[in-house]
Amino acid sequence: MNKIPLIEDIELFLDDKPSVYAIRENAKQLLAEKKYPTSKKESWKYTNITPIINSNFSPKIHCDCNNDSCTCTKNHCSCDNEKSTFIDIKFCKGRLHIEEYNTPKGLTIKSLAEVLYEDEYKKYLLKSFDISKNPFTLLNTAYLEQGICIIVEKNTVLTSPLNIIYNQNNCDNTQINIHNLVILENNSNLEIIEHFSSNNSNSYLSNIVNEIYLKENSHLNHYKIQKESSKGFHIAYNSIKLYKNSSYKQFYYSNGAQISRNENLINLEDENANAEIYSAYRAKTNSTTDITTNINHKSAHTTSNQIAKAILETNSTANFVGKIHISPLSIKTSGNQLHKALYLSDNATLNCKPELEIYADDVKCSHGATCGQIDKDQLFYLTSRGISKEDAINILTSAHLDEIFALIPNQQIKELYFI
C-alpha cells in the first residue's frame, strides 16, 4: 500500500484484538482507495484541505494526562464555582483523563477503550453512518481508541450538563482523533457541552466524530464552542439518529481555527422527530469556516429547522451547505433553513449552497440567504455618541449573532460560553 497522508503506523490499545484491528485496517484500506477529496468533489468544493494533507501531523499522543504536570489538570479544567453542577469530562491533547465520574443515577460514562474491550454497544458503534463517504471519518476510524461512551437510561432526566473539555494547549504537529458515542434511551433528557480551546500559536488537527442515538421521546441539547488556535484545524462529524417523538437541538459557536468544518448528518427516522441546528460563527482573517448539514426526513410529521449567522472578516471564506431530503413517505413534514451573513470587508467570500430534495406531497420547505455590510447609519449613531469605531463595530457584530444566542435555553451555559 502506498503511503497515505496523515497515516502512520503506531501502536494502539487493543491492536491484539482481531475485531478491533480489522476495523482500523479496513479504514486505512478504504482511505487508500478513495483518497482525500479535492475541489472536484461536490461536498468539499469550497473547502481546500491541502494545508491539512500536507501538514504531516503525527497521531502519536505525547501527553501523560495522569501526571500532575499536565497543564489541563490545573487551570484548564473549567471547574470554577459557577459551574459546580457540571460534570466535567476532560481530554488533553487527544487523550481522555482517566478518573471516576460523580455521575447521578441513570447516567453511565465509559471510555471508548472499555467499550471496544468489552464488545459493548456493537450495534451502535460505526452504525449510524457510512464511514467510507467521508475521508476524515476514515482517518478517525484508523486510530479508533480515544473517546467516551455516554448512556442515559430510560426515564432519566438529567439536570447536570456534561461538559466535555478538549484542551489542545502546546499540542503542536499532532493529529487528534476522538470518537464519542451518545445513547439516550426512551424518555430521557440530557445536555452536552463540547468546548474546544488551545494556544493561539500551535498547529494541529482536531478530528472529532460523534455518534448520537435518540430513542423514543428522548431529548438532547448539544452545545458546541470551537475556539481553537488560529493555526489549528478542526474537522467534526456529527451523526444523529432520531426516533419517535425525539428532539435534537444543536447550538454551535465557531470563533477560531485556520480551517474548521462542522458537518451534521441527521436522520429523522420516525414520526414527530425534530431537529434544530443554530450556528453563529466568525470567519476570522485568512481562515475558512465550513458548516455542512444533511438532514433526511424519513417519516411523516417530522420537522427540521436550521439558522446560521456569520461574521466575515478580511480574506476569510465562509461555506454554508444545507441539504434537506424529503422521502416519499414523509408527508406533512416541515424543513427550513436560513443563512445571514455580515461582511466586515470587501475581501471576503461566502459560498452558500442550499439544497432541497422533495419526493412527497403536502410538505412545507423553505430556504433563504441574505448578506450585507454594517449599516452606516447605525455605525454613525454609535460613533456620534462617543463610542470608538472599533467598539461600535463590535457592538453591531455581537448584535448580529445575538439572534442565535437568544435561542439558547440554558442561561448558565449561555453566559459562560456564548456571550
Short mmCIF file of C-alpha atoms in Angstrom, two decimals:
data_model
loop_
_atom_site.label_atom_id
_atom_site.label_comp_id
_atom_site.label_asym_id
_atom_site.label_seq_id
_atom_site.Cartn_x
_atom_site.Cartn_y
_atom_site.Cartn_z
CA MET A 1 0.00 0.00 0.00
CA ASN A 2 1.34 3.44 -0.92
CA LYS A 3 1.88 5.90 1.90
CA ILE A 4 -1.34 7.67 2.86
CA PRO A 5 -1.10 11.25 4.13
CA LEU A 6 -1.72 11.53 7.88
CA ILE A 7 -1.47 7.74 8.29
CA GLU A 8 1.40 6.47 10.41
CA ASP A 9 1.99 3.03 11.88
CA ILE A 10 1.72 3.38 15.63
CA GLU A 11 0.82 1.01 18.43
CA LEU A 12 -2.75 1.37 19.69
CA PHE A 13 -4.61 -0.21 22.56
CA LEU A 14 -6.31 -3.48 21.50
CA ASP A 15 -4.28 -3.94 18.32
CA ASP A 16 -4.02 -7.52 19.55
CA LYS A 17 -7.80 -7.92 19.43
CA PRO A 18 -8.70 -9.15 15.91
CA SER A 19 -12.09 -7.42 15.65
CA VAL A 20 -10.70 -4.01 16.62
CA TYR A 21 -7.58 -4.38 14.50
CA ALA A 22 -9.74 -5.29 11.50
CA ILE A 23 -11.83 -2.13 11.87
CA ARG A 24 -8.73 0.04 11.88
CA GLU A 25 -7.05 -1.71 8.95
CA ASN A 26 -10.25 -1.62 6.88
CA ALA A 27 -10.44 2.14 7.38
CA LYS A 28 -6.85 2.56 6.21
CA GLN A 29 -7.54 0.44 3.12
CA LEU A 30 -10.66 2.43 2.23
CA LEU A 31 -8.79 5.71 2.69
CA ALA A 32 -6.03 4.49 0.37
CA GLU A 33 -8.64 3.64 -2.27
CA LYS A 34 -10.85 6.70 -2.00
CA LYS A 35 -8.16 9.25 -1.08
CA TYR A 36 -8.76 12.73 0.27
CA PRO A 37 -11.21 14.96 -1.60
CA THR A 38 -10.30 17.81 -3.90
CA SER A 39 -12.40 20.73 -5.12
CA LYS A 40 -13.80 18.37 -7.78
CA LYS A 41 -15.81 16.58 -5.09
CA GLU A 42 -19.05 18.50 -4.67
CA SER A 43 -19.32 18.17 -0.89
CA TRP A 44 -15.80 19.61 -0.46
CA LYS A 45 -15.86 22.03 -3.38
CA TYR A 46 -15.32 25.19 -1.36
CA THR A 47 -13.08 23.85 1.40
CA ASN A 48 -9.47 23.37 0.39
CA ILE A 49 -7.94 20.79 2.74
CA THR A 50 -4.49 20.83 1.10
CA PRO A 51 -2.89 22.57 4.14
CA ILE A 52 -4.11 19.68 6.30
CA ILE A 53 -2.96 16.94 3.97
CA ASN A 54 0.48 18.49 3.59
CA SER A 55 0.96 19.00 7.31
CA ASN A 56 2.35 15.58 8.32
CA PHE A 57 0.55 15.78 11.65
CA SER A 58 1.51 12.81 13.79
CA PRO A 59 -1.13 10.66 15.53
CA LYS A 60 1.21 9.97 18.46
CA ILE A 61 -0.11 11.40 21.72
CA HIS A 62 2.62 12.87 23.92
CA CYS A 63 0.61 13.91 26.98
CA ASP A 64 0.50 11.89 30.18
CA CYS A 65 -2.85 13.04 31.50
CA ASN A 66 -2.34 11.36 34.84
CA ASN A 67 0.77 13.38 35.56
CA ASP A 68 0.49 16.34 37.94
CA SER A 69 2.50 18.45 35.50
CA CYS A 70 -0.20 18.20 32.85
CA THR A 71 -1.50 21.75 32.23
CA CYS A 72 -5.11 20.73 31.73
CA THR A 73 -5.34 19.33 35.26
CA LYS A 74 -4.57 22.75 36.65
CA ASN A 75 -6.04 25.86 35.08
CA HIS A 76 -7.96 24.42 32.14
CA CYS A 77 -10.42 22.09 33.80
CA SER A 78 -13.28 24.64 33.91
CA CYS A 79 -14.22 23.59 37.43
CA ASP A 80 -14.96 27.01 38.91
CA ASN A 81 -17.75 27.55 41.40
CA GLU A 82 -20.18 28.88 38.82
CA LYS A 83 -20.14 25.54 37.03
CA SER A 84 -20.07 23.27 40.04
CA THR A 85 -23.19 21.49 38.80
CA PHE A 86 -21.47 20.48 35.55
CA ILE A 87 -19.97 17.02 35.10
CA ASP A 88 -16.55 17.63 33.54
CA ILE A 89 -15.03 15.16 31.09
CA LYS A 90 -11.52 16.19 30.08
CA PHE A 91 -9.34 15.46 27.06
CA CYS A 92 -5.77 16.73 26.93
CA LYS A 93 -4.07 16.64 23.53
CA GLY A 94 -6.47 13.95 22.45
CA ARG A 95 -6.18 11.68 25.48
CA LEU A 96 -9.07 11.10 27.87
CA HIS A 97 -8.38 11.75 31.54
CA ILE A 98 -8.89 8.55 33.46
CA GLU A 99 -10.93 9.36 36.51
CA GLU A 100 -14.03 8.40 38.44
CA TYR A 101 -17.04 10.44 37.40
CA ASN A 102 -19.51 11.53 40.05
CA THR A 103 -22.50 10.56 37.94
CA PRO A 104 -26.11 10.72 39.04
CA LYS A 105 -28.37 7.68 38.88
CA GLY A 106 -29.30 6.72 35.33
CA LEU A 107 -26.09 8.02 33.70
CA THR A 108 -23.13 5.87 32.66
CA ILE A 109 -19.86 7.22 31.29
CA LYS A 110 -17.26 4.82 29.88
CA SER A 111 -14.11 5.29 27.89
CA LEU A 112 -14.27 4.15 24.27
CA ALA A 113 -11.45 1.73 25.09
CA GLU A 114 -13.70 -0.02 27.61
CA VAL A 115 -16.45 -0.32 25.03
CA LEU A 116 -14.04 -1.79 22.48
CA TYR A 117 -12.56 -4.19 25.00
CA GLU A 118 -15.86 -5.48 26.31
CA ASP A 119 -17.58 -5.61 22.90
CA GLU A 120 -20.39 -3.49 24.28
CA TYR A 121 -22.64 -1.42 22.08
CA LYS A 122 -21.53 -3.08 18.84
CA LYS A 123 -24.95 -2.31 17.40
CA TYR A 124 -24.20 1.41 17.78
CA LEU A 125 -20.51 1.97 17.08
CA LEU A 126 -19.93 2.97 13.42
CA LYS A 127 -23.53 2.03 12.60
CA SER A 128 -25.12 5.49 12.25
CA PHE A 129 -23.29 6.47 9.04
CA ASP A 130 -21.17 5.12 6.20
CA ILE A 131 -17.54 5.82 7.12
CA SER A 132 -16.42 5.34 3.52
CA LYS A 133 -18.18 8.53 2.40
CA ASN A 134 -16.01 10.87 4.43
CA PRO A 135 -12.19 10.71 4.41
CA PHE A 136 -11.85 12.16 7.88
CA THR A 137 -14.19 9.61 9.45
CA LEU A 138 -11.94 7.00 7.84
CA LEU A 139 -8.90 8.70 9.34
CA ASN A 140 -10.66 8.82 12.70
CA THR A 141 -11.53 5.11 12.50
CA ALA A 142 -7.98 4.18 11.55
CA TYR A 143 -6.97 5.43 15.02
CA LEU A 144 -10.09 4.28 16.86
CA GLU A 145 -9.05 4.36 20.52
CA GLN A 146 -9.79 7.66 22.28
CA GLY A 147 -13.31 8.80 23.13
CA ILE A 148 -16.19 8.32 25.51
CA CYS A 149 -19.44 6.42 25.61
CA ILE A 150 -22.38 8.14 27.34
CA ILE A 151 -25.53 6.19 28.14
CA VAL A 152 -28.64 7.73 29.67
CA GLU A 153 -31.06 5.12 30.93
CA LYS A 154 -34.77 5.22 30.16
CA ASN A 155 -36.97 7.58 32.18
CA THR A 156 -33.91 9.59 33.28
CA VAL A 157 -34.00 13.40 33.20
CA LEU A 158 -30.55 14.82 33.99
CA THR A 159 -30.25 18.35 35.35
CA SER A 160 -26.43 18.45 35.35
CA PRO A 161 -24.95 19.11 31.90
CA LEU A 162 -21.99 17.06 30.72
CA ASN A 163 -19.09 19.39 29.96
CA ILE A 164 -16.62 17.79 27.53
CA ILE A 165 -13.42 19.84 27.56
CA TYR A 166 -10.91 19.44 24.73
CA ASN A 167 -7.66 21.18 25.67
CA GLN A 168 -5.07 21.39 22.89
CA ASN A 169 -2.54 23.66 24.63
CA ASN A 170 1.03 23.08 23.40
CA CYS A 171 -0.26 20.44 21.03
CA ASP A 172 1.99 21.06 18.02
CA ASN A 173 2.23 18.99 14.83
CA THR A 174 -0.24 16.46 16.16
CA GLN A 175 -3.50 14.98 14.92
CA ILE A 176 -6.19 14.25 17.48
CA ASN A 177 -8.77 11.57 16.66
CA ILE A 178 -11.65 11.22 19.12
CA HIS A 179 -14.79 9.14 18.64
CA ASN A 180 -17.72 9.63 21.03
CA LEU A 181 -20.88 7.56 21.38
CA VAL A 182 -24.03 9.04 22.96
CA ILE A 183 -27.13 6.93 23.59
CA LEU A 184 -30.32 8.27 25.12
CA GLU A 185 -32.85 5.58 25.97
CA ASN A 186 -36.63 6.13 25.98
CA ASN A 187 -37.99 9.16 27.85
CA SER A 188 -34.59 10.61 28.76
CA ASN A 189 -33.15 14.14 28.69
CA LEU A 190 -29.56 15.37 28.53
CA GLU A 191 -27.47 18.49 27.86
CA ILE A 192 -23.92 18.16 26.48
CA ILE A 193 -21.31 20.88 26.07
CA GLU A 194 -18.25 20.45 23.83
CA HIS A 195 -15.63 23.12 24.45
CA PHE A 196 -12.51 23.26 22.25
CA SER A 197 -9.62 25.56 23.19
CA SER A 198 -5.88 25.89 22.68
CA ASN A 199 -2.91 28.24 22.48
CA ASN A 200 -3.14 30.73 19.66
CA SER A 201 0.15 29.69 18.07
CA ASN A 202 0.10 25.89 17.84
CA SER A 203 -0.72 23.95 14.68
CA TYR A 204 -2.57 20.62 14.88
CA LEU A 205 -5.64 18.75 13.64
CA SER A 206 -8.71 18.03 15.77
CA ASN A 207 -10.71 15.26 14.08
CA ILE A 208 -13.87 14.53 16.07
CA VAL A 209 -16.69 12.06 15.39
CA ASN A 210 -19.89 11.99 17.44
CA GLU A 211 -22.48 9.24 17.01
CA ILE A 212 -25.75 10.10 18.73
CA TYR A 213 -28.82 7.89 19.13
CA LEU A 214 -32.03 9.39 20.49
CA LYS A 215 -34.63 6.77 21.33
CA GLU A 216 -38.37 7.37 21.65
CA ASN A 217 -39.32 10.58 23.45
CA SER A 218 -35.72 11.47 24.33
CA HIS A 219 -34.31 15.00 24.11
CA LEU A 220 -30.75 16.27 23.71
CA ASN A 221 -29.43 19.83 23.73
CA HIS A 222 -25.93 19.86 22.25
CA TYR A 223 -23.77 22.97 22.75
CA LYS A 224 -20.51 23.28 20.87
CA ILE A 225 -17.96 26.07 21.29
CA GLN A 226 -14.97 26.00 18.93
CA LYS A 227 -12.23 28.46 19.90
CA GLU A 228 -9.13 26.75 18.63
CA SER A 229 -5.75 28.06 17.53
CA SER A 230 -5.62 30.38 14.54
CA LYS A 231 -3.10 27.91 13.10
CA GLY A 232 -5.09 24.83 14.05
CA PHE A 233 -7.53 22.74 12.01
CA HIS A 234 -10.87 21.48 13.22
CA ILE A 235 -12.89 18.77 11.44
CA ALA A 236 -16.02 17.43 13.16
CA TYR A 237 -18.65 14.95 12.02
CA ASN A 238 -21.88 14.57 13.97
CA SER A 239 -24.17 11.69 13.03
CA ILE A 240 -27.56 11.76 14.75
CA LYS A 241 -30.41 9.25 14.55
CA LEU A 242 -33.75 10.38 15.96
CA TYR A 243 -36.62 8.05 16.69
CA LYS A 244 -40.29 8.65 17.53
CA ASN A 245 -41.07 11.90 19.37
CA SER A 246 -37.37 12.64 19.99
CA SER A 247 -35.68 16.02 19.58
CA TYR A 248 -32.16 17.26 18.97
CA LYS A 249 -31.04 20.87 19.30
CA GLN A 250 -27.51 21.96 18.41
CA PHE A 251 -26.09 25.37 19.31
CA TYR A 252 -22.75 25.96 17.61
CA TYR A 253 -20.36 28.89 18.05
CA SER A 254 -17.18 28.98 15.97
CA ASN A 255 -14.50 31.61 16.55
CA GLY A 256 -11.18 30.02 15.67
CA ALA A 257 -9.07 27.62 13.58
CA GLN A 258 -7.41 28.19 10.23
CA ILE A 259 -9.83 25.69 8.69
CA SER A 260 -12.91 24.48 10.53
CA ARG A 261 -15.69 22.22 9.29
CA ASN A 262 -18.70 21.19 11.35
CA GLU A 263 -20.69 18.58 9.45
CA ASN A 264 -24.02 17.13 10.55
CA LEU A 265 -25.79 14.05 9.25
CA ILE A 266 -29.28 13.95 10.74
CA ASN A 267 -31.72 11.11 10.12
CA LEU A 268 -35.29 11.66 11.30
CA GLU A 269 -36.29 8.02 11.42
CA ASP A 270 -39.81 8.10 12.95
CA GLU A 271 -42.87 10.31 13.33
CA ASN A 272 -42.63 13.58 15.27
CA ALA A 273 -38.84 13.56 15.36
CA ASN A 274 -37.47 17.11 15.43
CA ALA A 275 -34.02 18.58 14.74
CA GLU A 276 -32.90 22.18 15.16
CA ILE A 277 -29.44 23.48 14.23
CA TYR A 278 -28.45 27.00 15.28
CA SER A 279 -25.00 28.28 14.28
CA ALA A 280 -23.16 31.53 14.95
CA TYR A 281 -19.67 31.92 13.58
CA ARG A 282 -16.93 34.41 12.92
CA ALA A 283 -14.86 33.63 9.85
CA LYS A 284 -11.56 35.09 11.02
CA THR A 285 -8.96 36.78 8.81
CA ASN A 286 -7.31 34.28 6.41
CA SER A 287 -9.48 31.42 7.67
CA THR A 288 -12.08 29.06 6.19
CA THR A 289 -15.24 28.18 8.13
CA ASP A 290 -17.46 25.42 6.78
CA ILE A 291 -20.90 24.38 8.03
CA THR A 292 -22.36 21.40 6.17
CA THR A 293 -25.63 19.74 7.10
CA ASN A 294 -27.52 16.84 5.55
CA ILE A 295 -30.99 16.30 7.01
CA ASN A 296 -33.03 13.28 5.93
CA HIS A 297 -36.75 13.23 6.66
CA LYS A 298 -37.59 9.53 6.59
CA SER A 299 -41.04 9.55 8.18
CA ALA A 300 -44.23 11.62 8.25
CA HIS A 301 -44.73 14.54 10.64
CA THR A 302 -41.01 15.21 11.09
CA THR A 303 -39.60 18.73 11.40
CA SER A 304 -36.24 20.43 10.99
CA ASN A 305 -35.05 24.00 11.28
CA GLN A 306 -31.61 25.43 10.59
CA ILE A 307 -30.48 29.02 11.12
CA ALA A 308 -26.91 30.27 10.70
CA LYS A 309 -25.49 33.75 11.17
CA ALA A 310 -21.97 34.68 10.09
CA ILE A 311 -19.41 37.47 10.51
CA LEU A 312 -16.84 37.59 7.69
CA GLU A 313 -13.50 39.30 8.28
CA THR A 314 -10.80 40.28 5.75
CA ASN A 315 -9.68 37.48 3.39
CA SER A 316 -11.96 34.98 5.10
CA THR A 317 -14.06 32.29 3.45
CA ALA A 318 -17.37 31.00 4.79
CA ASN A 319 -19.13 27.95 3.36
CA PHE A 320 -22.70 27.02 4.20
CA VAL A 321 -24.09 23.85 2.62
CA GLY A 322 -27.50 22.73 3.79
CA LYS A 323 -29.37 19.80 2.27
CA ILE A 324 -32.90 18.70 3.16
CA HIS A 325 -34.11 15.40 1.75
CA ILE A 326 -37.82 14.54 2.00
CA SER A 327 -38.52 10.86 1.34
CA PRO A 328 -41.75 9.70 -0.40
CA LEU A 329 -43.16 8.59 2.96
CA SER A 330 -42.56 11.91 4.68
CA ILE A 331 -45.91 13.63 4.23
CA LYS A 332 -46.81 16.60 6.43
CA THR A 333 -43.20 17.35 7.22
CA SER A 334 -41.51 20.72 7.60
CA GLY A 335 -37.92 21.62 6.76
CA ASN A 336 -36.48 25.14 6.82
CA GLN A 337 -33.04 26.71 6.57
CA LEU A 338 -31.78 30.29 6.65
CA HIS A 339 -28.32 31.87 6.45
CA LYS A 340 -27.50 35.52 7.18
CA ALA A 341 -24.01 36.94 6.68
CA LEU A 342 -22.46 40.26 7.68
CA TYR A 343 -19.37 41.40 5.77
CA LEU A 344 -16.67 43.40 7.56
CA SER A 345 -14.57 43.57 4.40
CA ASP A 346 -14.97 43.53 0.64
CA ASN A 347 -12.20 40.93 0.55
CA ALA A 348 -14.27 38.11 1.98
CA THR A 349 -16.01 35.18 0.29
CA LEU A 350 -19.29 33.48 1.11
CA ASN A 351 -20.37 30.25 -0.59
CA CYS A 352 -23.97 29.49 0.30
CA LYS A 353 -25.50 26.35 -1.20
CA PRO A 354 -28.97 25.33 -0.03
CA GLU A 355 -30.46 22.11 -1.43
CA LEU A 356 -33.99 20.73 -1.29
CA GLU A 357 -34.88 17.25 -2.49
CA ILE A 358 -38.63 16.70 -2.12
CA TYR A 359 -40.28 13.42 -3.04
CA ALA A 360 -43.53 13.80 -1.07
CA ASP A 361 -46.66 15.93 -1.28
CA ASP A 362 -48.15 18.07 1.48
CA VAL A 363 -44.87 19.31 2.92
CA LYS A 364 -43.51 22.72 3.92
CA CYS A 365 -39.92 23.52 2.98
CA SER A 366 -38.05 26.77 2.62
CA HIS A 367 -34.56 28.17 2.34
CA GLY A 368 -33.18 31.66 2.30
CA ALA A 369 -29.95 33.62 2.40
CA THR A 370 -29.04 37.25 2.97
CA CYS A 371 -25.74 39.13 3.08
CA GLY A 372 -24.72 42.72 3.62
CA GLN A 373 -22.36 45.14 5.32
CA ILE A 374 -22.66 47.04 8.58
CA ASP A 375 -25.35 49.69 8.41
CA LYS A 376 -23.56 53.04 8.08
CA ASP A 377 -26.36 54.91 9.85
CA GLN A 378 -26.13 52.58 12.85
CA LEU A 379 -22.35 52.95 12.90
CA PHE A 380 -22.63 56.76 12.73
CA TYR A 381 -25.23 56.76 15.51
CA LEU A 382 -22.89 54.91 17.87
CA THR A 383 -19.70 56.82 17.00
CA SER A 384 -21.51 60.18 17.29
CA ARG A 385 -22.18 59.31 20.94
CA GLY A 386 -18.55 58.92 21.86
CA ILE A 387 -18.13 55.21 21.10
CA SER A 388 -14.98 54.38 19.15
CA LYS A 389 -15.40 52.92 15.68
CA GLU A 390 -13.84 49.63 16.75
CA ASP A 391 -16.16 49.30 19.74
CA ALA A 392 -19.14 50.28 17.61
CA ILE A 393 -18.34 47.54 15.10
CA ASN A 394 -18.01 45.03 17.94
CA ILE A 395 -21.41 46.06 19.30
CA LEU A 396 -23.09 45.69 15.91
CA THR A 397 -21.46 42.35 15.10
CA SER A 398 -22.38 40.98 18.51
CA ALA A 399 -25.96 42.10 17.95
CA HIS A 400 -25.95 40.21 14.64
CA LEU A 401 -25.10 36.95 16.41
CA ASP A 402 -27.37 37.58 19.39
CA GLU A 403 -30.37 36.21 17.49
CA ILE A 404 -28.76 32.77 17.76
CA PHE A 405 -27.60 33.18 21.36
CA ALA A 406 -31.10 34.27 22.42
CA LEU A 407 -32.39 30.81 21.46
CA ILE A 408 -30.15 29.02 23.98
CA PRO A 409 -32.44 27.63 26.70
CA ASN A 410 -29.81 27.18 29.44
CA GLN A 411 -28.97 30.63 30.81
CA GLN A 412 -25.89 29.42 32.70
CA ILE A 413 -24.35 27.85 29.60
CA LYS A 414 -25.22 30.92 27.54
CA GLU A 415 -23.47 33.31 29.91
CA LEU A 416 -20.39 31.12 30.38
CA TYR A 417 -19.70 30.22 26.79
CA PHE A 418 -21.70 32.20 24.24
CA ILE A 419 -21.88 35.80 25.44
#
